[in-house]
PDB file of C-alpha atoms in Angstrom:
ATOM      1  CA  UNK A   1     204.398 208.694 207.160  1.00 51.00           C
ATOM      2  CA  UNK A   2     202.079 211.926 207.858  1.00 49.00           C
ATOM      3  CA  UNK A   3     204.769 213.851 206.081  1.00 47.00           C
ATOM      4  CA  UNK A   4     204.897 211.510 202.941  1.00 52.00           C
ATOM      5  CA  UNK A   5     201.392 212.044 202.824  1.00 49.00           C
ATOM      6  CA  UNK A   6     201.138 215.629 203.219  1.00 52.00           C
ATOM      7  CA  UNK A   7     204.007 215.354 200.071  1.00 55.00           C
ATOM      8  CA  UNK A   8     201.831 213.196 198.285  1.00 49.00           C
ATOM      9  CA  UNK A   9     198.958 215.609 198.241  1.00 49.00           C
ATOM     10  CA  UNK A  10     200.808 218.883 197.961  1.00 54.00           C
ATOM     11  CA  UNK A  11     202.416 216.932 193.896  1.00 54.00           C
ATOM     12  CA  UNK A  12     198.669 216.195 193.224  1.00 51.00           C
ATOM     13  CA  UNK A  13     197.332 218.938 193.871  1.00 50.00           C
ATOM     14  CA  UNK A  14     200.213 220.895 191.847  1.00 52.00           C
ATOM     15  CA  UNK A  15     199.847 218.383 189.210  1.00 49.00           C
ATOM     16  CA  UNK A  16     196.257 219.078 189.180  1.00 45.00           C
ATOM     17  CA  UNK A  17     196.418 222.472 188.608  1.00 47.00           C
ATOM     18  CA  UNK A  18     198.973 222.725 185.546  1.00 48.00           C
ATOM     19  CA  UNK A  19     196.200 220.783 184.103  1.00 46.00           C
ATOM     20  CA  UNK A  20     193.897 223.312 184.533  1.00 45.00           C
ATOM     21  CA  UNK A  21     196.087 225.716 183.895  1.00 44.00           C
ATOM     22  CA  UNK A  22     197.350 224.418 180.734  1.00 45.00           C
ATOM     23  CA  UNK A  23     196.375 226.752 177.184  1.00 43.00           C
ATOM     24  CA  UNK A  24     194.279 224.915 174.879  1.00 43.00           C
ATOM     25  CA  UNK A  25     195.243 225.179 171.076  1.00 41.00           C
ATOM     26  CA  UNK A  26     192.948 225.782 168.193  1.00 39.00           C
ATOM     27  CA  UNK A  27     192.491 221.943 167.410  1.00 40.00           C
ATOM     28  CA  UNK A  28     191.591 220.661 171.220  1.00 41.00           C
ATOM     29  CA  UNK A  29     188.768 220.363 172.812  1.00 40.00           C
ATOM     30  CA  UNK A  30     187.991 219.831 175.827  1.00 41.00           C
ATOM     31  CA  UNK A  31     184.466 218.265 177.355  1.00 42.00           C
ATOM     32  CA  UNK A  32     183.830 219.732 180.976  1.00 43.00           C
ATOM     33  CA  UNK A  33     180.692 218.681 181.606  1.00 44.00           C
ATOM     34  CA  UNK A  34     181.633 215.503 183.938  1.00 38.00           C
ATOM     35  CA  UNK A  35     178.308 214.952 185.586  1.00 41.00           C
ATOM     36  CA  UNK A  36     176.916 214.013 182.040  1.00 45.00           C
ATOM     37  CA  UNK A  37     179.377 213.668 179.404  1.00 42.00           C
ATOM     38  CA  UNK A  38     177.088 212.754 176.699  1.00 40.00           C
ATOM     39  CA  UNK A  39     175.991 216.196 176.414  1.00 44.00           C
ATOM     40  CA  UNK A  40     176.735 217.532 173.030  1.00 47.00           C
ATOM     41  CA  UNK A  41     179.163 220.425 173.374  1.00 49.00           C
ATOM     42  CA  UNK A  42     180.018 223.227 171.157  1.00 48.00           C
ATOM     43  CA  UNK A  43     182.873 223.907 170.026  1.00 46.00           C
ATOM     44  CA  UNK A  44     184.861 227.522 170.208  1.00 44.00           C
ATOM     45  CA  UNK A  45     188.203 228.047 168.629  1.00 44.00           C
ATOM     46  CA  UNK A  46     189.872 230.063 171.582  1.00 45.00           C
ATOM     47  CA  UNK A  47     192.175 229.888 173.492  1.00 43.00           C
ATOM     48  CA  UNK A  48     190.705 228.694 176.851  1.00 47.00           C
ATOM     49  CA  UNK A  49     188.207 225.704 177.704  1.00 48.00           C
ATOM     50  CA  UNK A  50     186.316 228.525 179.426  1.00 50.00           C
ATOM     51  CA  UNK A  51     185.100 229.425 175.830  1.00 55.00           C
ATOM     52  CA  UNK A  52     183.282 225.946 175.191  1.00 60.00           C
ATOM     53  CA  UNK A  53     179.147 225.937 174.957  1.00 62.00           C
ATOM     54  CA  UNK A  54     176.735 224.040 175.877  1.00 71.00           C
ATOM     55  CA  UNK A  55     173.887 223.440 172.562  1.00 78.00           C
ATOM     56  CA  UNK A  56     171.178 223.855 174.707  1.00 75.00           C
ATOM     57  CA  UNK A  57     172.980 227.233 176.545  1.00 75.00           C
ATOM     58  CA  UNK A  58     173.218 228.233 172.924  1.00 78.00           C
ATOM     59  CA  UNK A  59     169.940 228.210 171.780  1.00 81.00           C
ATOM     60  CA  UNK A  60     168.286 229.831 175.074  1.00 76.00           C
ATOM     61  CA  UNK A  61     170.938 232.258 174.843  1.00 77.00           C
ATOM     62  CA  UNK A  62     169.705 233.208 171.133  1.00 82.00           C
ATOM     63  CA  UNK A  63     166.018 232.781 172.613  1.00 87.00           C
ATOM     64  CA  UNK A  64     164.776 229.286 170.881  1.00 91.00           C
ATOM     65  CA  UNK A  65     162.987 227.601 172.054  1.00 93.00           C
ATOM     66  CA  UNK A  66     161.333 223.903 171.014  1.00 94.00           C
ATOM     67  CA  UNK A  67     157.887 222.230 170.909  1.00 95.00           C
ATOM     68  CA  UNK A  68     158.611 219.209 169.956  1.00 94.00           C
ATOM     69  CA  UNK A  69     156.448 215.893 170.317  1.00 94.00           C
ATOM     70  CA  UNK A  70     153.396 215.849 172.458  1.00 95.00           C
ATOM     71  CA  UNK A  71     152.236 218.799 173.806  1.00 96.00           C
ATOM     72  CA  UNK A  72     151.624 218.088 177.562  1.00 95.00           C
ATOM     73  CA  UNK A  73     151.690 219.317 181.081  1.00 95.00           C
ATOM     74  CA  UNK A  74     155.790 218.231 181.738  1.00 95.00           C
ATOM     75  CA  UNK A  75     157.110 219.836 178.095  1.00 96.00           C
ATOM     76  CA  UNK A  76     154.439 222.879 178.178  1.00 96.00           C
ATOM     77  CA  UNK A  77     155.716 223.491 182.545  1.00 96.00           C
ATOM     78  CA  UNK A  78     159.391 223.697 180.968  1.00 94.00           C
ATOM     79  CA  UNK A  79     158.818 225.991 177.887  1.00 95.00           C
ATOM     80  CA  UNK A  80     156.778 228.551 180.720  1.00 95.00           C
ATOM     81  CA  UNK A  81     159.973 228.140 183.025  1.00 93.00           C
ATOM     82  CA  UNK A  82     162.088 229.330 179.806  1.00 91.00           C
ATOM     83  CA  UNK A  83     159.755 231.863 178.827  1.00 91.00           C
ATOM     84  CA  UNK A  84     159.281 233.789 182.084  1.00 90.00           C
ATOM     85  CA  UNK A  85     163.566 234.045 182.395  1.00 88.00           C
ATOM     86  CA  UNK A  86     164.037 235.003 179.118  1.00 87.00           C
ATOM     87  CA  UNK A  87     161.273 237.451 179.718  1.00 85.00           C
ATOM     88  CA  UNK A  88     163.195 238.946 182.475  1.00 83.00           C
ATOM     89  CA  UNK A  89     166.353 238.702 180.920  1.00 79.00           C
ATOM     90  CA  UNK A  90     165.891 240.419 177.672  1.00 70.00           C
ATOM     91  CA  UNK A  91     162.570 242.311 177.092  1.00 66.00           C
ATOM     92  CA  UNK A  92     163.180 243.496 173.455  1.00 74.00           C
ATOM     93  CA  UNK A  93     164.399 240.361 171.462  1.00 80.00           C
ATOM     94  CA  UNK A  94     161.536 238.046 170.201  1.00 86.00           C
ATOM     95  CA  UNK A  95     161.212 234.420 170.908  1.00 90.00           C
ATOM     96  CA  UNK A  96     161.638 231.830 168.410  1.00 93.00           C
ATOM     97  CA  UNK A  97     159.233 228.582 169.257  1.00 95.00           C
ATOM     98  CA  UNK A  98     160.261 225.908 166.822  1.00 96.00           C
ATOM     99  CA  UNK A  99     156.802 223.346 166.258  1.00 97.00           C
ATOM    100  CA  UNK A 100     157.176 219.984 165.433  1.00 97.00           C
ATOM    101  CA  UNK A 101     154.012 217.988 167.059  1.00 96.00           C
ATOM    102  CA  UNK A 102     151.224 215.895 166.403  1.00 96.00           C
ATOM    103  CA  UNK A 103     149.048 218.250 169.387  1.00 94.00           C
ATOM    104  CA  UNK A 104     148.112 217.101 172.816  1.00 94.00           C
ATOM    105  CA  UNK A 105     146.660 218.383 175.684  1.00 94.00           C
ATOM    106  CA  UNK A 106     143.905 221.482 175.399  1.00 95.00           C
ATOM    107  CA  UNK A 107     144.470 223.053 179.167  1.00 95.00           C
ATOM    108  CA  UNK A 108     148.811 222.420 178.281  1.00 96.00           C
ATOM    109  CA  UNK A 109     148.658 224.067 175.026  1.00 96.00           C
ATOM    110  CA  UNK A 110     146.081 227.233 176.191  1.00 96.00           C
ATOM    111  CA  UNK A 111     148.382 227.474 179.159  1.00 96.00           C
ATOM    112  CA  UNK A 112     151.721 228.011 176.782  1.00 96.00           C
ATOM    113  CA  UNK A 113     149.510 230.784 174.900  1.00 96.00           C
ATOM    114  CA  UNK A 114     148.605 232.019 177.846  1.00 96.00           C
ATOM    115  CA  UNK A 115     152.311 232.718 179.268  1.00 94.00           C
ATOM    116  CA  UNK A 116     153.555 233.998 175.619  1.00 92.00           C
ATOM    117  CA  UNK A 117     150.790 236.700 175.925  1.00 92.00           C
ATOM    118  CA  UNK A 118     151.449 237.587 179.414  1.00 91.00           C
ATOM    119  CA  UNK A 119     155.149 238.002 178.764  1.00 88.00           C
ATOM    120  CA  UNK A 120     154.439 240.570 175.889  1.00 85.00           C
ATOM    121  CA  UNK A 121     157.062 239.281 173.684  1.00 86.00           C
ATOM    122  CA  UNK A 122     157.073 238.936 169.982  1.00 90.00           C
ATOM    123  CA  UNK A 123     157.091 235.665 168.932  1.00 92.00           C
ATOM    124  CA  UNK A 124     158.625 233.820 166.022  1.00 94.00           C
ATOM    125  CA  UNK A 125     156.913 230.736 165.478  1.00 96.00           C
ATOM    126  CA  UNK A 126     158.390 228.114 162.903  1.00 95.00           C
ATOM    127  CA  UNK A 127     157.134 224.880 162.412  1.00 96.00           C
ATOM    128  CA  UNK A 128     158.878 222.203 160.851  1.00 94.00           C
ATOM    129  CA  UNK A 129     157.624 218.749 160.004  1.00 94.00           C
ATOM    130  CA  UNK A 130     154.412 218.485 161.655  1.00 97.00           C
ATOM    131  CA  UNK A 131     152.286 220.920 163.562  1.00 97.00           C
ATOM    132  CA  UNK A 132     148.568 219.417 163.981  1.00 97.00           C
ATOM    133  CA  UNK A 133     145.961 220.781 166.217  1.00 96.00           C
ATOM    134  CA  UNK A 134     147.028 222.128 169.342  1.00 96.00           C
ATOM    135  CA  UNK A 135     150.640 222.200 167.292  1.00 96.00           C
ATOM    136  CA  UNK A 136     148.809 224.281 164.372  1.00 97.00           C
ATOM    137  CA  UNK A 137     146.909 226.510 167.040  1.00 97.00           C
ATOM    138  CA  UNK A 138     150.220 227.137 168.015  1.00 97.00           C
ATOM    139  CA  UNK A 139     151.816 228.161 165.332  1.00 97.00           C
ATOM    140  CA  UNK A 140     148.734 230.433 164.252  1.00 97.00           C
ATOM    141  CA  UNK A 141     148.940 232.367 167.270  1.00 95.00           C
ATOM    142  CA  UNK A 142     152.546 233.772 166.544  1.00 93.00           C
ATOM    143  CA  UNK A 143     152.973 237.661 166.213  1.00 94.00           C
ATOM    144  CA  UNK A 144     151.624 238.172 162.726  1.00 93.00           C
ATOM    145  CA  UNK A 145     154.488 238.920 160.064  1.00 93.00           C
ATOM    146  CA  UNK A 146     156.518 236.279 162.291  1.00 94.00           C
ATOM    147  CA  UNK A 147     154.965 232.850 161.277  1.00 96.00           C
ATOM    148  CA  UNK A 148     157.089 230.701 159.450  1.00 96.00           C
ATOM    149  CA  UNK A 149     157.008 227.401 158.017  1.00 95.00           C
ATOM    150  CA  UNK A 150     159.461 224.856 156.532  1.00 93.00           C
ATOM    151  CA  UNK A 151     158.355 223.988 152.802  1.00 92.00           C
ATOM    152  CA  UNK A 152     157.332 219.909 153.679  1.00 92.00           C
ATOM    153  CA  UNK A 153     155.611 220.953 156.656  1.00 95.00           C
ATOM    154  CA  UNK A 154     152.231 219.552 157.421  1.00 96.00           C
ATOM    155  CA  UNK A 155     149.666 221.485 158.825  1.00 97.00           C
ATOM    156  CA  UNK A 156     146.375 220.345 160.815  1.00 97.00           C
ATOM    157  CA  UNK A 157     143.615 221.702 162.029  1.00 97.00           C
ATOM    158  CA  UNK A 158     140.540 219.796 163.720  1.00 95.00           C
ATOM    159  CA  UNK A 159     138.063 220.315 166.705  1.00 92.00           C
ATOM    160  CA  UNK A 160     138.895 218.945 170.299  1.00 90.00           C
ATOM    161  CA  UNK A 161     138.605 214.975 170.608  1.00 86.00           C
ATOM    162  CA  UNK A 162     138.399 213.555 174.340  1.00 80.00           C
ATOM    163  CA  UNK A 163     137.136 210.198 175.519  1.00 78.00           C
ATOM    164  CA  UNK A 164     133.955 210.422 178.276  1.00 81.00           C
ATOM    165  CA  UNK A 165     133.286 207.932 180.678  1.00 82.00           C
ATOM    166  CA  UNK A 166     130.807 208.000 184.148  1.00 83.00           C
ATOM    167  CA  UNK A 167     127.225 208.046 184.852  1.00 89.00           C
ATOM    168  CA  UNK A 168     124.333 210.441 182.615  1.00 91.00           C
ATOM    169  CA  UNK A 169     125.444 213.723 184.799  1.00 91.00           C
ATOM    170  CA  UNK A 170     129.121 213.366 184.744  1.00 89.00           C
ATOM    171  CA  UNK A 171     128.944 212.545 181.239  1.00 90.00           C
ATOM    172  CA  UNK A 172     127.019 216.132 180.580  1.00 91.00           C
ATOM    173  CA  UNK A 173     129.097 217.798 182.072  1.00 91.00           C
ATOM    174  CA  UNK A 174     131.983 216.627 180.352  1.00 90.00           C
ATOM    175  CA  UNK A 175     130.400 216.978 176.767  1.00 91.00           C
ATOM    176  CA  UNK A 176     129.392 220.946 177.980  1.00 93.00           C
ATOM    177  CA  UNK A 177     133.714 220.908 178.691  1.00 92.00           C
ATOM    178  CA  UNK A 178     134.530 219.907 175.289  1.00 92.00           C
ATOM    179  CA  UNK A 179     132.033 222.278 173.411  1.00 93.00           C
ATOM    180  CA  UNK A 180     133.323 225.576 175.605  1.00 94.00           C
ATOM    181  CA  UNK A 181     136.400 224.235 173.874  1.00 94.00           C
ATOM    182  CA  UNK A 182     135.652 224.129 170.684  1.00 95.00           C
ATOM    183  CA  UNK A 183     134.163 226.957 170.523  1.00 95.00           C
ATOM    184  CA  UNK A 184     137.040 228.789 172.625  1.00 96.00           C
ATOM    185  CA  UNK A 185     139.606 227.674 170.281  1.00 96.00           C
ATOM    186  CA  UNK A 186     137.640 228.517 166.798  1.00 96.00           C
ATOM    187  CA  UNK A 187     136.920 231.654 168.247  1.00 97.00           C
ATOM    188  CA  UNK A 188     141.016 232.098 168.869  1.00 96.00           C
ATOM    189  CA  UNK A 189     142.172 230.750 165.428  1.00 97.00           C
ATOM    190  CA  UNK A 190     139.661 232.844 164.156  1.00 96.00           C
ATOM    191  CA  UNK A 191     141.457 235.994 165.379  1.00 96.00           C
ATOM    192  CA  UNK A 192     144.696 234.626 164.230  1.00 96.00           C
ATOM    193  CA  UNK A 193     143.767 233.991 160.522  1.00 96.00           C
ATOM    194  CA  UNK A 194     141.169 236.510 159.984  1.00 95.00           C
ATOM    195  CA  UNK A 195     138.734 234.187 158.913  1.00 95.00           C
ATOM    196  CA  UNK A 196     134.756 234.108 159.407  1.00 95.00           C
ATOM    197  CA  UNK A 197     134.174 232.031 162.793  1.00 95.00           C
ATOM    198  CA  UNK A 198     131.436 229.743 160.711  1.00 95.00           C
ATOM    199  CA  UNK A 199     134.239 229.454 158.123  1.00 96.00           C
ATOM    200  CA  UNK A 200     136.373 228.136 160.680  1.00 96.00           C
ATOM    201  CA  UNK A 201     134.036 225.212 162.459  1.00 95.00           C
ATOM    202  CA  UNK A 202     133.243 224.239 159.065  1.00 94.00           C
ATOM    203  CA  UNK A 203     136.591 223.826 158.529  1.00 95.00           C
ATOM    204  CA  UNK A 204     137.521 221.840 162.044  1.00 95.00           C
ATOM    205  CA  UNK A 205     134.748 219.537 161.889  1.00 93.00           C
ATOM    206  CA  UNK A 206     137.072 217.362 160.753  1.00 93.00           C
ATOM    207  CA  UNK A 207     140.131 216.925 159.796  1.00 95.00           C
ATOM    208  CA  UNK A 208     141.977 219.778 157.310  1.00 96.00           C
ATOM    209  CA  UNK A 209     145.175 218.775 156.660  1.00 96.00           C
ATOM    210  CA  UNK A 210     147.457 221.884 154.721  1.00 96.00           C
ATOM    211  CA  UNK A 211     150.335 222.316 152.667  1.00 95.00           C
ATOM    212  CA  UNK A 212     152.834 225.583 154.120  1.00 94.00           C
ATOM    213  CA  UNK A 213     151.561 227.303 150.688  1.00 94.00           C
ATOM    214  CA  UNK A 214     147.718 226.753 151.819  1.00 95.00           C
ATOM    215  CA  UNK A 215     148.259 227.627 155.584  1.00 96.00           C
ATOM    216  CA  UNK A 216     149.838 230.750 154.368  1.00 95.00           C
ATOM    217  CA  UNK A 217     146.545 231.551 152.271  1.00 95.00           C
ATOM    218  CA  UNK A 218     144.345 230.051 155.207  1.00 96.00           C
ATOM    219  CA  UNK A 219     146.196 232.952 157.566  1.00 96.00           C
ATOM    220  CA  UNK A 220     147.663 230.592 159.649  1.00 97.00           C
ATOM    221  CA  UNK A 221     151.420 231.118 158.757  1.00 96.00           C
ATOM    222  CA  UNK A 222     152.968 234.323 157.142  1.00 95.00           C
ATOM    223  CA  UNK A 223     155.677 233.273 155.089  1.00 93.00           C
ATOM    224  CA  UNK A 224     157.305 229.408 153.650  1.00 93.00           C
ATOM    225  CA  UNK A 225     160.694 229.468 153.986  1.00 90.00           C
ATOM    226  CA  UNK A 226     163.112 228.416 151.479  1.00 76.00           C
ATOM    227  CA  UNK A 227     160.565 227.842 148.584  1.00 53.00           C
ATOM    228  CA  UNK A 228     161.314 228.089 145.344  1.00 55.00           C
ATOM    229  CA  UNK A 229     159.303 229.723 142.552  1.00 44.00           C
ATOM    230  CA  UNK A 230     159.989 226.187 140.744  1.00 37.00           C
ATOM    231  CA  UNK A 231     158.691 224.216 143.599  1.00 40.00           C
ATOM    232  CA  UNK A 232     155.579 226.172 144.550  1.00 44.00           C
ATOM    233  CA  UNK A 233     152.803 224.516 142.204  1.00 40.00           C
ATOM    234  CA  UNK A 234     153.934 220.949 142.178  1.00 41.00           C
ATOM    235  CA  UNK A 235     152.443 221.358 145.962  1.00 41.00           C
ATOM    236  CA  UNK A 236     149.294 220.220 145.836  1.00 46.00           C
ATOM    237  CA  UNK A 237     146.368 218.387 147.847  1.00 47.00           C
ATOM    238  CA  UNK A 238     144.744 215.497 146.248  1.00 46.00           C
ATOM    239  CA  UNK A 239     141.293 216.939 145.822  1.00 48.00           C
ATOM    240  CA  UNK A 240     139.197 213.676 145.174  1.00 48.00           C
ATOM    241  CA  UNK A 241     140.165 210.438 146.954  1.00 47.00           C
ATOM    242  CA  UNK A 242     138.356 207.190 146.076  1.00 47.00           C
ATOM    243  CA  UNK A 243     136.270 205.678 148.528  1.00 49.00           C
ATOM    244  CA  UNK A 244     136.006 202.098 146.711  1.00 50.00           C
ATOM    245  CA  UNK A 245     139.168 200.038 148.060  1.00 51.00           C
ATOM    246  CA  UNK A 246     138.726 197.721 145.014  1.00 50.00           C
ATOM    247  CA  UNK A 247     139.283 201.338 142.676  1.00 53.00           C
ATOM    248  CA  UNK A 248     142.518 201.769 144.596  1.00 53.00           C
ATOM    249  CA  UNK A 249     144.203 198.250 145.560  1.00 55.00           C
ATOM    250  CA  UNK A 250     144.816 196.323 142.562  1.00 55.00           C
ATOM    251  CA  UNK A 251     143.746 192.997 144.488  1.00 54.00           C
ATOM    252  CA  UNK A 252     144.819 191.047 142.093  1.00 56.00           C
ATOM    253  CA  UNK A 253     148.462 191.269 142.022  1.00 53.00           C
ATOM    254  CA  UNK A 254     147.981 190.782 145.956  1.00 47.00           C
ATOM    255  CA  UNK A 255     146.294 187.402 145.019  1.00 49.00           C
ATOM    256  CA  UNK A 256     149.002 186.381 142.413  1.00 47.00           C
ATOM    257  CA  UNK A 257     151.770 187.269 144.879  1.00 46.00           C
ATOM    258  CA  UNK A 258     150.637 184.967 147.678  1.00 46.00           C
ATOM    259  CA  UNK A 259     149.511 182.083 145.335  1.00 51.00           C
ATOM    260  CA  UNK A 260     152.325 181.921 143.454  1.00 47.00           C
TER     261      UNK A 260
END
């Protein structure tokens, strides 16, 4: 019985490795990754699995990386971790942050400016869809000549917001927090767009939302990408919004709907 055993195992493992062993053609593909096979994979026509990528090996192998969502302490912890080894690994290509967030945390985004500048990399930053506040200070703080936006990008900027809570002294000293802030950040995207610092708190009291075409003359981005001559004055702000609902909302038709 010990024998037929020992058999057993010597086919298997014989069997197993002709499986390994075995060439794959140019139409086959193979998914390796058995710990999580819903990994995307990429795809190499070779002649070995051992050629078959991994997406997200691709793009930190091409040094891209991606802010996406909000900006916090878990995303900004992991895009430091990526910067720092690709920092070590290659000191003269740039790296590529692709934005697409609505902002977040002050001390999460400061910190991922922080450890860009430390690193003393050149860095492409590209924002597609939206990059507001912490997402636009972001963006502005790029290497200048390497700040790129998609052409239906929105752009925000706007002055810290943060909810206070706690007795007259806590509350102080909270409200002194916020204002070293503010003031902090003008002072930065100031530097990055070359604007006058009273142009820019004029501008973040509150909320300045940009087209690509208006960052780029605001000095926040250098370049649009993929925009057409054609395309370029059709993108416009509305410069005069109603503020009568009743000017705006033909209540009538709402009435006639509902009572019909």
């Amino acid at each position: 019985r010990i024998k037929s055993q020992n058999s057993y195992i010597n086919n298997s493992s014989r069997a197993i490795g002709s499986l390994w062993s075995r060439r794959l053609t140019k139409n086959h593909f193979v998914n390796l990754d058995f710990n999580n096979k819903y990994r995307k994979n990429i795809k190499h026509f070779a002649s070995t699995y051992d050629d078959l990528l991994d997406i997200s090996d691709f793009f930190e192998n091409n040094n891209f990386l991606f802010c996406t969502g909000e900006i916090n302490d878990q995303l900004v912890n992991s895009l430091i971790n990526s910067i720092l080894f690709l920092s070590y690994k290659d000191n003269n290509s740039s790296i590529k942050l692709c934005i697409n967030s609505p902002g977040g945390s002050i001390m999460a985004g400061l910190a991922l400016y922080d450890a860009i500048v430390w690193t003393n990399k050149s860095t492409n930053t590209i924002s597609l869809g939206l990059a507001a506040s912490m997402g636009a200070f972001l963006l502005a703080s790029g290497t200048n000549g390497l700040r790129f936006s998609t052409p239906n990008t929105r752009i925000m900027i706007h002055q810290p917001i943060g909810g206070i809570q706690g007795n007259a002294v806590d509350i102080e000293i909270q409200v002194k927090e916020l204002l070293y802030h503010r003031n902090n950040i003008n002072y930065l995207l100031s530097k990055f767009t070359d604007q006058s610092l009273s142009m820019i708190e004029s501008d973040t009291d509150r909320d300045k939302y940009m087209t690509p075409l208006e960052a780029k003359e605001y000095g926040i981005i250098d370049r649009v990408l993929n925009c057409r001559d054609s395309f370029k004055p059709s993108i416009k702000n509305c410069k005069k919004v109603r503020s009568v609902k009743k000017s705006n909302i033909n209540w009538a038709s709402f009435y006639y709907s509902f009572n019909k």
